[in-house]
PDB file of C-alpha atoms in Angstrom:
ATOM      1  CA  MET G  25      24.155   8.118  -7.144  1.00  0.00           C
ATOM      2  CA  GLY G  26      23.726   9.990  -3.893  1.00  0.00           C
ATOM      3  CA  ILE G  27      22.718   8.657  -0.498  1.00  0.00           C
ATOM      4  CA  GLY G  28      19.032   9.370  -1.212  1.00  0.00           C
ATOM      5  CA  GLY G  29      19.119   7.334  -4.414  1.00  0.00           C
ATOM      6  CA  PHE G  30      20.914   4.486  -2.669  1.00  0.00           C
ATOM      7  CA  VAL G  31      18.308   4.436   0.108  1.00  0.00           C
ATOM      8  CA  ALA G  32      15.499   4.492  -2.466  1.00  0.00           C
ATOM      9  CA  VAL G  33      16.993   1.505  -4.309  1.00  0.00           C
ATOM     10  CA  LEU G  34      17.414  -0.417  -1.038  1.00  0.00           C
ATOM     11  CA  LEU G  35      13.799   0.337  -0.069  1.00  0.00           C
ATOM     12  CA  LEU G  36      12.566  -0.854  -3.457  1.00  0.00           C
ATOM     13  CA  ILE G  37      14.566  -4.092  -3.191  1.00  0.00           C
ATOM     14  CA  TRP G  38      13.246  -4.598   0.386  1.00  0.00           C
ATOM     15  CA  LEU G  39       9.612  -4.253  -0.779  1.00  0.00           C
ATOM     16  CA  VAL G  40      10.137  -6.485  -3.824  1.00  0.00           C
ATOM     17  CA  ILE G  41      11.506  -9.239  -1.566  1.00  0.00           C
ATOM     18  CA  GLY G  42       8.428  -8.842   0.656  1.00  0.00           C
ATOM     19  CA  ALA G  43       6.125  -9.051  -2.365  1.00  0.00           C
ATOM     20  CA  VAL G  44       7.880 -12.258  -3.471  1.00  0.00           C
ATOM     21  CA  ALA G  45       7.417 -13.723   0.021  1.00  0.00           C
ATOM     22  CA  ALA G  46       3.694 -12.898  -0.097  1.00  0.00           C
ATOM     23  CA  GLY G  47       3.468 -14.609  -3.486  1.00  0.00           C
ATOM     24  CA  GLN G  48       5.231 -17.716  -2.176  1.00  0.00           C
ATOM     25  CA  ARG G  49       2.629 -17.872   0.591  1.00  0.00           C
ATOM     26  CA  HIS G  50      -0.119 -17.727  -2.076  1.00  0.00           C
ATOM     27  CA  TYR G  51      -1.584 -14.489  -0.704  1.00  0.00           C
ATOM     28  CA  TYR G  52      -2.286 -13.296  -4.254  1.00  0.00           C
ATOM     29  CA  ASP G  53      -4.298 -16.377  -5.292  1.00  0.00           C
ATOM     30  CA  SER G  54      -7.595 -14.721  -4.388  1.00  0.00           C
ATOM     31  CA  ALA G  55      -8.735 -11.218  -3.627  1.00  0.00           C
ATOM     32  CA  PRO G  56      -8.536 -10.234   0.039  1.00  0.00           C
ATOM     33  CA  THR G  57     -11.950 -10.804   1.575  1.00  0.00           C
ATOM     34  CA  ASN G  58     -11.594  -8.676   4.689  1.00  0.00           C
ATOM     35  CA  CYS G  59      -9.423  -6.223   6.536  1.00  0.00           C
ATOM     36  CA  ALA G  60      -7.375  -8.971   8.203  1.00  0.00           C
ATOM     37  CA  SER G  61      -6.318 -10.625   4.951  1.00  0.00           C
ATOM     38  CA  THR G  62      -5.490  -7.262   3.383  1.00  0.00           C
ATOM     39  CA  GLY G  63      -3.455  -6.360   6.449  1.00  0.00           C
ATOM     40  CA  THR G  64      -1.596  -9.673   6.375  1.00  0.00           C
ATOM     41  CA  VAL G  65      -0.535  -9.106   2.762  1.00  0.00           C
ATOM     42  CA  ALA G  66       0.568  -5.546   3.524  1.00  0.00           C
ATOM     43  CA  VAL G  67       2.541  -6.511   6.636  1.00  0.00           C
ATOM     44  CA  THR G  68       4.223  -9.382   4.785  1.00  0.00           C
ATOM     45  CA  ILE G  69       5.349  -7.020   2.028  1.00  0.00           C
ATOM     46  CA  ILE G  70       6.585  -4.426   4.534  1.00  0.00           C
ATOM     47  CA  ALA G  71       8.493  -7.093   6.497  1.00  0.00           C
ATOM     48  CA  GLY G  72      10.541  -7.761   3.346  1.00  0.00           C
ATOM     49  CA  PRO G  73      13.582 -10.008   3.910  1.00  0.00           C
ATOM     50  CA  LEU G  74      12.598 -10.619   7.538  1.00  0.00           C
ATOM     51  CA  ASN G  75      10.104 -13.138   6.141  1.00  0.00           C
ATOM     52  CA  TYR G  76      13.033 -15.388   5.245  1.00  0.00           C
ATOM     53  CA  LEU G  77      14.461 -15.099   8.749  1.00  0.00           C
ATOM     54  CA  GLY G  78      11.381 -16.754  10.267  1.00  0.00           C
ATOM     55  CA  MET G  79       8.998 -13.817  10.613  1.00  0.00           C
ATOM     56  CA  ASN G  80       5.462 -14.763   9.587  1.00  0.00           C
ATOM     57  CA  PRO G  81       3.352 -11.653  10.173  1.00  0.00           C
ATOM     58  CA  LYS G  82      -0.410 -12.071  10.262  1.00  0.00           C
ATOM     59  CA  ILE G  83      -3.215  -9.716  11.129  1.00  0.00           C
ATOM     60  CA  ALA G  84      -5.864 -11.642  13.046  1.00  0.00           C
ATOM     61  CA  ASP G  85      -8.446  -8.939  13.614  1.00  0.00           C
ATOM     62  CA  CYS G  86      -9.015  -5.364  12.510  1.00  0.00           C
ATOM     63  CA  ASN G  87     -11.506  -4.426  15.191  1.00  0.00           C
ATOM     64  CA  VAL G  88     -10.180  -1.527  17.152  1.00  0.00           C
ATOM     65  CA  ASN G  89     -11.872  -0.649  20.425  1.00  0.00           C
ATOM     66  CA  VAL G  90     -11.821   3.105  20.557  1.00  0.00           C
ATOM     67  CA  PRO G  91     -13.041   4.730  23.762  1.00  0.00           C
ATOM     68  CA  GLN G  92     -16.372   6.442  23.282  1.00  0.00           C
ATOM     69  CA  PRO G  93     -17.178   9.813  24.850  1.00  0.00           C
ATOM     70  CA  SER G  94     -19.554   9.689  27.776  1.00  0.00           C
ATOM     71  CA  PRO G  95     -23.031  11.212  27.127  1.00  0.00           C
TER      72      PRO G  95
END
């Protein structure tokens, strides 16, 4: 197995650990109802093993204030 395959396996393991952490927090019990809950699940999965080191990522709001062009 080359370096690329090793990195791919590590990435897969990282994401699986994150998915397990999201399951332990019962994020899969109901369908996400808004952008914030979907974002929280995604960030928890991406955080992977960091969840077990005390990281508890949450997305509070998905509203993004984008500057509007002047008329």
